[in-house]
Amino acid sequence: MNTPRTPLVVVGDALLDHDLCGRADRLAPDAPVPVVHGTRRSSRPGGAALAACLAASDGRPVTLVTALGADPASDTLRELLSGRVTLVEVPLEGALSSKTRVLAGDRPLLRLDDGDGRARETTGPAVAAVTGAEGVLVADYGRGTADVLRAALTTAAAEAPVVWDPHVRGRAPVPGVRLATPSAQEARAFARRLEDGRDSDEQAGLRTAARDARTLVQGWRARAVAVTLGERGALLSHGETPLLVPTPAAAAAGDPCGAGDRFAATAAALLADGALTEAAVQEAVHAATRYVAEGGARALAVREQADAPEHLPADGDTTADAVRTAARVRAAGGTLVAAGGCFDLLHAGHVALLQAARRAGDCLIVCVNSDDSVRRRKGGGRPLVPVADRVRVLRALECVDAVAVFDDDTPERLLGELRPHIWAKGGDYARTRLPEQPLVESWGGQVLLLPYLDGRSTTGLARRAARSPAPATEPGR
């Protein structure tokens, strides 16, 4: 009998991260340094542990293989991981590394690092977890866990998709990884090693990233390399002409701490599910962008305190995910925008409206009428497209962060759950008061009208599509 494979295994160096957040509105009298007061301290998993928690937050079983010891930081991290991931430990020599950021508002002022522990050796359960995985993410932070499991990772790369998120203090990925995900700075450093330290006067940019990615694909014998470019997205290379995957329109600025882990965790999970590399990288860029907009690593504590996330299907009802997304955006201080409609036969007018709505805030949730709700509003011949397909098309738009389905005649009950800061509607409502307007204003929200593109409507498209096509003209006439 075959042993069942573990869906996703994260291998790498776990860290313990702390944030000390306060206000800084004056300088110290004895030195030109800011005085931070009113501080709040929070702790969270870091490094490979953060990557594992982010992957698990998508509703999938995750096993984390990492080095932990008998020190207080290791004990704290075990508590933070309990109930979230399956933990397989290898011995740690020394104390677990921990990082403390001191922030004034959203601006980091200082980081304190403690602990220099390294993985000492592998174990049988760790090897079995790696070689029995359907997909592997290596979150290498240069502290030895990937090194002691290198033989097992080489075996895994020949059997299953392996995503390798490298660190300049670590070694190169094992041959055959499906995708390596260095940042632009990491790609430059690794490429210089392969080029014997040669460098050029060329400024860092897309050309440099493309050249470095090509060098790493060949030198690492990786199937693909995606160089992450921060706010610009990612550059995917299989060794030839690269593919630029930009961030969604109006990507919000925020705390980028952990965005690389979010990118790699999303890509690894999708590749383990059988997705193509291009599709996995595109969704990973979107996921990392949403992660930053929703507060980054500091929003993880809010997510951890909520109920365990449900597994969300690729299509269909995604309302629970939309409600959780709304809560995270509000908790992180972002501006939540919602827009609603039937969105039957999605056309350019719809897209323009949604793009404008997304630019009005940090996150856009689209509220969609269910099939029954559309029939009550539009008649028995509608919708032309079932709700599962309408949701799938909307979720594919770069400007849409989440989709929620409602069955009532109006979205008021759903809006009460989402509590958006802005409720966006098309400009054809300009001379009427929307029934949901008092509700939105009751929590301090705002109704915002956006212009429609003239001449675009689902009814018009349906009528033109129903007309008989003109007879074809015979050749020679």
Short mmCIF file of C-alpha atoms in Angstrom, two decimals:
data_model
loop_
_atom_site.label_atom_id
_atom_site.label_comp_id
_atom_site.label_asym_id
_atom_site.label_seq_id
_atom_site.Cartn_x
_atom_site.Cartn_y
_atom_site.Cartn_z
CA MET A 1 0.00 0.00 0.00
CA ASN A 2 1.35 3.43 -0.97
CA THR A 3 2.03 5.91 1.80
CA PRO A 4 -0.11 9.06 1.35
CA ARG A 5 1.92 12.10 0.38
CA THR A 6 1.88 15.33 2.41
CA PRO A 7 0.29 18.17 0.40
CA LEU A 8 2.87 20.89 1.14
CA VAL A 9 6.08 20.80 3.16
CA VAL A 10 7.98 23.96 4.08
CA VAL A 11 11.68 23.42 4.82
CA GLY A 12 13.88 26.14 6.22
CA ASP A 13 15.07 28.27 9.09
CA ALA A 14 12.36 29.47 11.48
CA LEU A 15 12.77 32.79 13.26
CA LEU A 16 10.89 34.52 16.06
CA ASP A 17 9.89 38.08 15.14
CA HIS A 18 8.86 40.86 17.51
CA ASP A 19 7.46 44.30 16.75
CA LEU A 20 7.72 47.15 19.25
CA CYS A 21 5.31 49.81 17.91
CA GLY A 22 4.83 53.26 19.37
CA ARG A 23 4.84 57.00 18.65
CA ALA A 24 7.84 59.22 18.06
CA ASP A 25 7.14 62.96 18.16
CA ARG A 26 10.27 64.32 19.81
CA LEU A 27 14.04 63.80 20.03
CA ALA A 28 15.93 62.72 23.13
CA PRO A 29 17.56 65.62 25.03
CA ASP A 30 20.92 63.84 25.26
CA ALA A 31 21.25 62.60 21.67
CA PRO A 32 19.70 63.32 18.24
CA VAL A 33 17.58 60.16 18.31
CA PRO A 34 13.78 59.78 18.39
CA VAL A 35 12.02 58.90 21.63
CA VAL A 36 9.50 56.10 21.10
CA HIS A 37 6.71 55.98 23.68
CA GLY A 38 3.32 54.33 24.11
CA THR A 39 4.81 51.09 22.82
CA ARG A 40 2.93 47.85 22.14
CA ARG A 41 4.82 44.57 21.76
CA SER A 42 3.71 41.72 19.54
CA SER A 43 5.33 38.45 18.51
CA ARG A 44 4.83 36.29 15.44
CA PRO A 45 6.47 33.46 13.50
CA GLY A 46 9.24 34.59 11.19
CA GLY A 47 11.38 33.17 8.42
CA ALA A 48 10.30 29.71 7.28
CA ALA A 49 7.71 29.66 10.08
CA LEU A 50 6.04 32.74 8.60
CA ALA A 51 6.03 31.14 5.14
CA ALA A 52 4.42 28.00 6.58
CA CYS A 53 1.73 30.00 8.41
CA LEU A 54 0.93 31.99 5.28
CA ALA A 55 0.57 28.80 3.25
CA ALA A 56 -1.65 27.29 5.95
CA SER A 57 -3.81 30.44 6.04
CA ASP A 58 -4.93 29.55 2.50
CA GLY A 59 -6.73 26.54 3.96
CA ARG A 60 -4.33 23.68 3.23
CA PRO A 61 -2.46 21.22 5.49
CA VAL A 62 1.16 22.32 5.87
CA THR A 63 4.12 20.58 7.48
CA LEU A 64 7.06 22.72 8.63
CA VAL A 65 10.50 21.08 8.87
CA THR A 66 12.79 23.38 10.82
CA ALA A 67 15.46 23.51 13.52
CA LEU A 68 14.36 24.26 17.08
CA GLY A 69 16.14 23.93 20.41
CA ALA A 70 15.59 24.11 24.16
CA ASP A 71 15.88 27.91 24.40
CA PRO A 72 13.00 30.28 25.36
CA ALA A 73 12.64 31.64 21.82
CA SER A 74 12.13 28.12 20.46
CA ASP A 75 9.50 27.42 23.13
CA THR A 76 7.64 30.63 22.25
CA LEU A 77 7.67 29.78 18.56
CA ARG A 78 6.30 26.28 19.26
CA GLU A 79 3.35 27.90 21.04
CA LEU A 80 2.73 30.29 18.15
CA LEU A 81 2.76 27.43 15.64
CA SER A 82 0.55 25.09 17.66
CA GLY A 83 -2.64 24.24 15.81
CA ARG A 84 -1.54 25.98 12.62
CA VAL A 85 1.02 23.67 11.06
CA THR A 86 2.40 20.19 11.65
CA LEU A 87 5.88 20.63 13.11
CA VAL A 88 8.80 18.29 12.34
CA GLU A 89 11.92 19.38 14.22
CA VAL A 90 15.60 18.86 13.56
CA PRO A 91 18.15 19.66 16.30
CA LEU A 92 19.27 23.28 16.71
CA GLU A 93 22.74 24.10 17.99
CA GLY A 94 22.60 27.41 19.87
CA ALA A 95 19.63 29.72 20.42
CA LEU A 96 16.89 30.35 17.88
CA SER A 97 17.38 33.59 15.98
CA SER A 98 14.93 36.35 16.87
CA LYS A 99 14.48 39.83 15.42
CA THR A 100 12.91 42.86 17.08
CA ARG A 101 11.77 45.82 15.01
CA VAL A 102 11.20 49.19 16.68
CA LEU A 103 8.60 51.17 14.75
CA ALA A 104 7.16 54.65 15.04
CA GLY A 105 3.78 54.41 13.39
CA ASP A 106 4.47 52.41 10.23
CA ARG A 107 8.15 53.41 9.92
CA PRO A 108 10.88 51.06 11.16
CA LEU A 109 13.53 52.91 13.16
CA LEU A 110 15.76 50.09 14.38
CA ARG A 111 16.15 46.30 14.30
CA LEU A 112 17.74 44.19 17.04
CA ASP A 113 18.92 40.65 16.26
CA ASP A 114 19.52 37.93 18.85
CA GLY A 115 20.51 34.28 18.61
CA ASP A 116 22.81 32.62 16.09
CA GLY A 117 21.65 29.01 16.26
CA ARG A 118 22.13 26.66 13.31
CA ALA A 119 20.65 23.32 12.33
CA ARG A 120 22.97 20.57 13.53
CA GLU A 121 21.82 17.43 11.69
CA THR A 122 18.85 15.84 9.99
CA THR A 123 16.47 13.17 11.30
CA GLY A 124 14.54 10.28 9.80
CA PRO A 125 11.12 11.94 10.20
CA ALA A 126 12.42 15.10 8.54
CA VAL A 127 13.75 13.17 5.53
CA ALA A 128 10.49 11.23 5.25
CA ALA A 129 8.43 14.43 5.32
CA VAL A 130 10.49 16.03 2.55
CA THR A 131 10.67 13.03 0.22
CA GLY A 132 6.96 12.26 0.71
CA ALA A 133 5.65 15.71 -0.16
CA GLU A 134 3.42 16.66 -3.09
CA GLY A 135 5.16 20.02 -3.10
CA VAL A 136 8.07 21.59 -1.21
CA LEU A 137 8.91 25.17 -0.37
CA VAL A 138 12.46 25.83 0.80
CA ALA A 139 12.56 29.07 2.80
CA ASP A 140 16.32 29.32 3.26
CA TYR A 141 17.50 31.96 5.72
CA GLY A 142 21.11 30.78 5.76
CA ARG A 143 20.99 28.97 9.11
CA GLY A 144 21.58 25.42 7.95
CA THR A 145 18.22 23.63 7.78
CA ALA A 146 18.31 23.36 3.98
CA ASP A 147 21.95 22.26 4.18
CA VAL A 148 21.35 19.27 6.48
CA LEU A 149 18.41 18.18 4.29
CA ARG A 150 20.12 18.80 0.95
CA ALA A 151 20.18 15.13 -0.10
CA ALA A 152 16.47 14.73 0.66
CA LEU A 153 15.67 17.94 -1.19
CA THR A 154 17.60 16.70 -4.24
CA THR A 155 15.46 13.55 -4.22
CA ALA A 156 12.29 15.58 -3.78
CA ALA A 157 13.12 17.88 -6.72
CA ALA A 158 13.16 14.85 -9.02
CA GLU A 159 9.70 13.75 -7.89
CA ALA A 160 7.64 16.84 -7.05
CA PRO A 161 7.62 20.61 -7.60
CA VAL A 162 10.14 22.35 -5.36
CA VAL A 163 10.15 26.13 -4.92
CA TRP A 164 13.38 27.53 -3.48
CA ASP A 165 13.45 30.96 -1.85
CA PRO A 166 17.21 31.55 -1.47
CA HIS A 167 19.24 33.73 0.89
CA VAL A 168 22.63 35.25 0.14
CA ARG A 169 24.00 33.56 3.28
CA GLY A 170 22.82 30.17 2.05
CA ARG A 171 23.80 27.81 -0.73
CA ALA A 172 22.40 27.62 -4.24
CA PRO A 173 19.22 25.56 -4.81
CA VAL A 174 19.56 21.86 -5.57
CA PRO A 175 19.39 21.00 -9.29
CA GLY A 176 15.95 20.52 -10.81
CA VAL A 177 13.88 22.91 -8.67
CA ARG A 178 10.69 23.96 -10.43
CA LEU A 179 11.06 27.60 -9.43
CA ALA A 180 13.61 29.74 -7.57
CA THR A 181 12.41 33.08 -6.19
CA PRO A 182 15.32 35.43 -5.36
CA SER A 183 14.83 39.15 -4.91
CA ALA A 184 16.62 41.41 -7.40
CA GLN A 185 19.44 42.01 -4.89
CA GLU A 186 19.77 38.28 -4.17
CA ALA A 187 19.74 37.43 -7.87
CA ARG A 188 22.51 39.96 -8.49
CA ALA A 189 24.64 38.52 -5.68
CA PHE A 190 24.19 34.89 -6.77
CA ALA A 191 24.79 35.75 -10.44
CA ARG A 192 28.05 37.50 -9.55
CA ARG A 193 29.23 34.32 -7.80
CA LEU A 194 28.52 32.31 -10.93
CA GLU A 195 30.23 34.97 -13.04
CA ASP A 196 33.37 34.87 -10.83
CA GLY A 197 32.58 38.23 -9.31
CA ARG A 198 32.27 40.11 -12.61
CA ASP A 199 29.99 43.10 -12.52
CA SER A 200 29.06 45.92 -14.86
CA ASP A 201 28.42 49.63 -14.59
CA GLU A 202 24.82 49.06 -15.64
CA GLN A 203 22.27 50.28 -13.13
CA ALA A 204 19.99 47.69 -11.57
CA GLY A 205 16.78 47.33 -13.57
CA LEU A 206 14.77 44.97 -15.73
CA ARG A 207 17.70 44.31 -18.07
CA THR A 208 19.95 43.36 -15.18
CA ALA A 209 17.24 41.20 -13.60
CA ALA A 210 16.62 39.42 -16.91
CA ARG A 211 20.32 38.73 -17.39
CA ASP A 212 20.72 37.52 -13.80
CA ALA A 213 17.66 35.26 -14.08
CA ARG A 214 19.04 33.67 -17.24
CA THR A 215 22.40 33.14 -15.54
CA LEU A 216 20.75 31.50 -12.52
CA VAL A 217 18.51 29.21 -14.61
CA GLN A 218 21.61 27.87 -16.32
CA GLY A 219 23.98 27.87 -13.34
CA TRP A 220 21.50 26.39 -10.88
CA ARG A 221 19.96 24.00 -13.42
CA ALA A 222 16.57 25.30 -12.32
CA ARG A 223 13.52 24.97 -14.53
CA ALA A 224 12.60 28.62 -13.90
CA VAL A 225 13.65 31.65 -11.87
CA ALA A 226 11.28 34.42 -10.80
CA VAL A 227 13.16 37.54 -9.70
CA THR A 228 10.90 39.52 -7.37
CA LEU A 229 10.95 43.27 -8.00
CA GLY A 230 8.92 44.68 -5.10
CA GLU A 231 6.31 47.17 -6.32
CA ARG A 232 7.13 46.34 -9.95
CA GLY A 233 6.09 42.68 -9.67
CA ALA A 234 8.28 39.77 -10.78
CA LEU A 235 10.34 38.74 -13.79
CA LEU A 236 9.95 35.08 -14.76
CA SER A 237 12.62 33.38 -16.86
CA HIS A 238 12.99 29.86 -18.21
CA GLY A 239 16.38 30.83 -19.63
CA GLU A 240 15.28 32.75 -22.70
CA THR A 241 12.98 35.77 -23.15
CA PRO A 242 11.61 36.67 -19.71
CA LEU A 243 8.00 37.37 -18.76
CA LEU A 244 7.26 40.48 -16.68
CA VAL A 245 4.36 39.95 -14.26
CA PRO A 246 3.40 43.42 -12.96
CA THR A 247 1.60 44.16 -9.73
CA PRO A 248 -2.14 44.90 -9.98
CA ALA A 249 -3.22 48.42 -10.84
CA ALA A 250 -3.12 50.89 -7.95
CA ALA A 251 -1.11 48.54 -5.74
CA ALA A 252 -1.15 50.02 -2.24
CA ALA A 253 2.00 50.86 -0.33
CA GLY A 254 2.50 49.17 3.03
CA ASP A 255 4.83 47.12 5.20
CA PRO A 256 6.71 44.77 2.82
CA CYS A 257 8.09 42.57 5.63
CA GLY A 258 7.35 38.96 4.65
CA ALA A 259 6.12 39.76 1.13
CA GLY A 260 8.73 37.43 -0.34
CA ASP A 261 7.48 34.61 1.89
CA ARG A 262 3.90 35.31 0.76
CA PHE A 263 5.03 35.20 -2.88
CA ALA A 264 6.95 31.93 -2.49
CA ALA A 265 4.25 30.23 -0.38
CA THR A 266 1.55 31.02 -2.94
CA ALA A 267 3.66 29.82 -5.86
CA ALA A 268 4.62 26.60 -4.08
CA ALA A 269 1.04 25.76 -3.16
CA LEU A 270 -0.23 26.34 -6.69
CA LEU A 271 2.56 24.31 -8.27
CA ALA A 272 1.81 21.48 -5.84
CA ASP A 273 -1.80 21.64 -7.06
CA GLY A 274 -0.64 21.23 -10.66
CA ALA A 275 -0.70 24.85 -11.87
CA LEU A 276 1.53 26.06 -14.67
CA THR A 277 4.54 28.09 -13.58
CA GLU A 278 3.33 31.24 -15.34
CA ALA A 279 -0.08 31.05 -13.63
CA ALA A 280 1.52 30.36 -10.24
CA VAL A 281 3.83 33.38 -10.53
CA GLN A 282 1.00 35.67 -11.62
CA GLU A 283 -1.17 34.68 -8.66
CA ALA A 284 1.85 34.93 -6.34
CA VAL A 285 2.41 38.55 -7.41
CA HIS A 286 -1.24 39.33 -6.69
CA ALA A 287 -1.12 37.55 -3.33
CA ALA A 288 2.02 39.42 -2.25
CA THR A 289 0.45 42.73 -3.30
CA ARG A 290 -2.70 42.01 -1.27
CA TYR A 291 -0.57 40.91 1.66
CA VAL A 292 1.28 44.24 1.77
CA ALA A 293 -1.95 46.22 1.35
CA GLU A 294 -3.60 44.31 4.21
CA GLY A 295 -0.86 45.12 6.70
CA GLY A 296 1.85 42.57 5.91
CA ALA A 297 3.26 40.45 8.71
CA ARG A 298 1.62 42.60 11.40
CA ALA A 299 -1.83 41.58 10.16
CA LEU A 300 -0.96 37.93 10.79
CA ALA A 301 -1.87 38.20 14.47
CA VAL A 302 -5.39 39.26 13.54
CA ARG A 303 -5.66 36.34 11.17
CA GLU A 304 -4.38 33.91 13.75
CA GLN A 305 -6.97 34.95 16.32
CA ALA A 306 -9.84 34.41 13.94
CA ASP A 307 -11.47 31.07 13.32
CA ALA A 308 -9.48 28.54 11.35
CA PRO A 309 -9.76 29.42 7.66
CA GLU A 310 -11.98 27.30 5.51
CA HIS A 311 -10.76 25.62 2.37
CA LEU A 312 -11.98 27.81 -0.48
CA PRO A 313 -12.93 26.28 -3.82
CA ALA A 314 -11.49 27.73 -6.99
CA ASP A 315 -14.97 28.85 -8.07
CA GLY A 316 -18.34 29.50 -6.46
CA ASP A 317 -19.15 31.13 -3.15
CA THR A 318 -16.16 33.04 -1.79
CA THR A 319 -18.08 35.21 0.68
CA ALA A 320 -16.29 33.89 3.76
CA ASP A 321 -12.93 34.79 2.22
CA ALA A 322 -14.21 38.26 1.35
CA VAL A 323 -15.38 38.88 4.92
CA ARG A 324 -11.98 37.80 6.31
CA THR A 325 -10.20 40.00 3.78
CA ALA A 326 -12.34 42.97 4.80
CA ALA A 327 -11.52 42.42 8.47
CA ARG A 328 -7.79 42.26 7.76
CA VAL A 329 -7.82 45.46 5.69
CA ARG A 330 -9.72 47.39 8.36
CA ALA A 331 -7.45 46.05 11.11
CA ALA A 332 -4.39 47.16 9.14
CA GLY A 333 -5.79 50.68 8.69
CA GLY A 334 -6.42 50.33 4.95
CA THR A 335 -9.32 51.76 2.95
CA LEU A 336 -11.83 49.08 1.96
CA VAL A 337 -13.86 49.64 -1.22
CA ALA A 338 -16.86 47.55 -2.25
CA ALA A 339 -18.76 47.57 -5.54
CA GLY A 340 -21.82 45.60 -6.52
CA GLY A 341 -23.85 44.35 -9.44
CA CYS A 342 -24.93 41.36 -11.50
CA PHE A 343 -21.87 41.47 -13.79
CA ASP A 344 -23.62 39.29 -16.36
CA LEU A 345 -21.58 39.27 -19.61
CA LEU A 346 -18.68 41.28 -18.19
CA HIS A 347 -17.89 44.16 -20.56
CA ALA A 348 -15.59 47.17 -20.82
CA GLY A 349 -17.97 49.36 -18.82
CA HIS A 350 -17.79 46.94 -15.90
CA VAL A 351 -14.00 46.77 -16.06
CA ALA A 352 -13.63 50.56 -16.15
CA LEU A 353 -15.92 50.90 -13.13
CA LEU A 354 -14.01 48.27 -11.13
CA GLN A 355 -10.63 49.75 -12.03
CA ALA A 356 -11.78 53.18 -10.88
CA ALA A 357 -13.19 51.70 -7.67
CA ARG A 358 -9.90 49.93 -6.87
CA ARG A 359 -7.97 53.17 -7.29
CA ALA A 360 -10.19 54.76 -4.64
CA GLY A 361 -8.76 52.58 -1.84
CA ASP A 362 -6.43 49.76 -0.83
CA CYS A 363 -8.67 46.75 -1.47
CA LEU A 364 -11.72 46.09 -3.69
CA ILE A 365 -14.38 43.52 -2.85
CA VAL A 366 -17.03 42.92 -5.51
CA CYS A 367 -20.55 41.99 -4.31
CA VAL A 368 -22.32 39.86 -6.92
CA ASN A 369 -26.02 38.97 -7.17
CA SER A 370 -26.71 35.25 -7.01
CA ASP A 371 -28.56 33.57 -9.89
CA ASP A 372 -31.89 33.73 -8.01
CA SER A 373 -31.32 37.39 -7.17
CA VAL A 374 -30.60 38.20 -10.83
CA ARG A 375 -33.74 36.36 -11.98
CA ARG A 376 -35.89 38.35 -9.57
CA ARG A 377 -34.41 41.62 -10.84
CA LYS A 378 -33.96 40.92 -14.55
CA GLY A 379 -36.52 38.23 -15.41
CA GLY A 380 -36.51 34.56 -16.26
CA GLY A 381 -34.06 34.85 -19.14
CA ARG A 382 -31.24 36.05 -16.89
CA PRO A 383 -28.54 35.53 -15.86
CA LEU A 384 -26.92 34.53 -19.10
CA VAL A 385 -23.82 33.39 -17.17
CA PRO A 386 -24.14 31.34 -13.94
CA VAL A 387 -22.74 32.80 -10.74
CA ALA A 388 -19.79 30.39 -10.50
CA ASP A 389 -18.52 31.57 -13.89
CA ARG A 390 -19.21 35.23 -13.11
CA VAL A 391 -17.19 34.91 -9.89
CA ARG A 392 -14.33 33.19 -11.67
CA VAL A 393 -14.07 35.92 -14.31
CA LEU A 394 -14.22 38.70 -11.71
CA ARG A 395 -11.53 37.08 -9.56
CA ALA A 396 -9.25 36.97 -12.62
CA LEU A 397 -9.26 40.78 -12.87
CA GLU A 398 -6.14 42.41 -11.44
CA CYS A 399 -8.17 45.17 -9.79
CA VAL A 400 -10.38 42.74 -7.80
CA ASP A 401 -9.12 41.47 -4.43
CA ALA A 402 -12.12 39.34 -3.39
CA VAL A 403 -15.67 38.47 -4.50
CA ALA A 404 -18.75 37.91 -2.34
CA VAL A 405 -22.13 36.54 -3.49
CA PHE A 406 -25.45 37.69 -2.00
CA ASP A 407 -28.90 36.18 -2.51
CA ASP A 408 -31.06 39.11 -1.34
CA ASP A 409 -32.55 41.73 -3.63
CA THR A 410 -30.10 44.31 -2.25
CA PRO A 411 -26.59 43.86 -0.83
CA GLU A 412 -27.40 45.55 2.50
CA ARG A 413 -26.99 42.46 4.68
CA LEU A 414 -23.66 41.62 3.04
CA LEU A 415 -22.49 45.23 3.37
CA GLY A 416 -23.24 45.00 7.09
CA GLU A 417 -20.69 42.18 7.30
CA LEU A 418 -18.07 43.84 5.11
CA ARG A 419 -18.51 47.40 6.45
CA PRO A 420 -16.60 49.06 3.58
CA HIS A 421 -15.26 52.59 3.85
CA ILE A 422 -16.46 53.26 0.28
CA TRP A 423 -19.46 51.79 -1.57
CA ALA A 424 -18.88 52.45 -5.29
CA LYS A 425 -21.68 52.52 -7.85
CA GLY A 426 -22.01 53.51 -11.50
CA GLY A 427 -22.82 57.10 -12.43
CA ASP A 428 -26.33 56.18 -13.66
CA TYR A 429 -27.43 56.41 -10.01
CA ALA A 430 -26.47 60.09 -9.80
CA ARG A 431 -30.07 61.38 -9.52
CA THR A 432 -31.33 58.77 -7.05
CA ARG A 433 -30.60 57.95 -3.43
CA LEU A 434 -29.39 54.38 -3.12
CA PRO A 435 -31.35 52.26 -0.61
CA GLU A 436 -28.09 51.11 1.00
CA GLN A 437 -26.74 54.65 1.42
CA PRO A 438 -28.07 55.19 5.01
CA LEU A 439 -26.59 51.85 6.06
CA VAL A 440 -23.13 52.67 4.64
CA GLU A 441 -23.17 56.11 6.25
CA SER A 442 -24.20 54.60 9.63
CA TRP A 443 -20.63 53.37 10.24
CA GLY A 444 -18.98 56.42 8.70
CA GLY A 445 -18.75 54.99 5.19
CA GLN A 446 -19.19 56.92 1.97
CA VAL A 447 -21.16 56.23 -1.21
CA LEU A 448 -19.06 57.12 -4.24
CA LEU A 449 -20.42 57.38 -7.79
CA LEU A 450 -18.08 56.54 -10.66
CA PRO A 451 -18.58 57.27 -14.37
CA TYR A 452 -19.82 54.60 -16.75
CA LEU A 453 -18.49 54.16 -20.28
CA ASP A 454 -21.25 55.25 -22.66
CA GLY A 455 -22.93 52.66 -24.85
CA ARG A 456 -21.94 49.58 -22.85
CA SER A 457 -24.62 47.37 -21.33
CA THR A 458 -25.27 43.67 -20.85
CA THR A 459 -28.77 44.02 -22.33
CA GLY A 460 -27.39 45.62 -25.48
CA LEU A 461 -24.74 42.94 -25.86
CA ALA A 462 -27.33 40.19 -25.43
CA ARG A 463 -29.62 41.72 -28.06
CA ARG A 464 -26.82 42.05 -30.60
CA ALA A 465 -25.66 38.49 -29.93
CA ALA A 466 -29.22 37.19 -30.47
CA ARG A 467 -29.55 38.74 -33.93
CA SER A 468 -29.18 36.40 -36.90
CA PRO A 469 -25.81 36.84 -38.59
CA ALA A 470 -25.79 38.34 -42.05
CA PRO A 471 -25.56 35.74 -44.87
CA ALA A 472 -22.06 35.12 -46.10
CA THR A 473 -21.20 36.56 -49.50
CA GLU A 474 -20.30 33.97 -52.10
CA PRO A 475 -16.84 34.30 -53.69
CA GLY A 476 -16.84 36.44 -56.80
CA ARG A 477 -19.95 38.48 -55.89
#
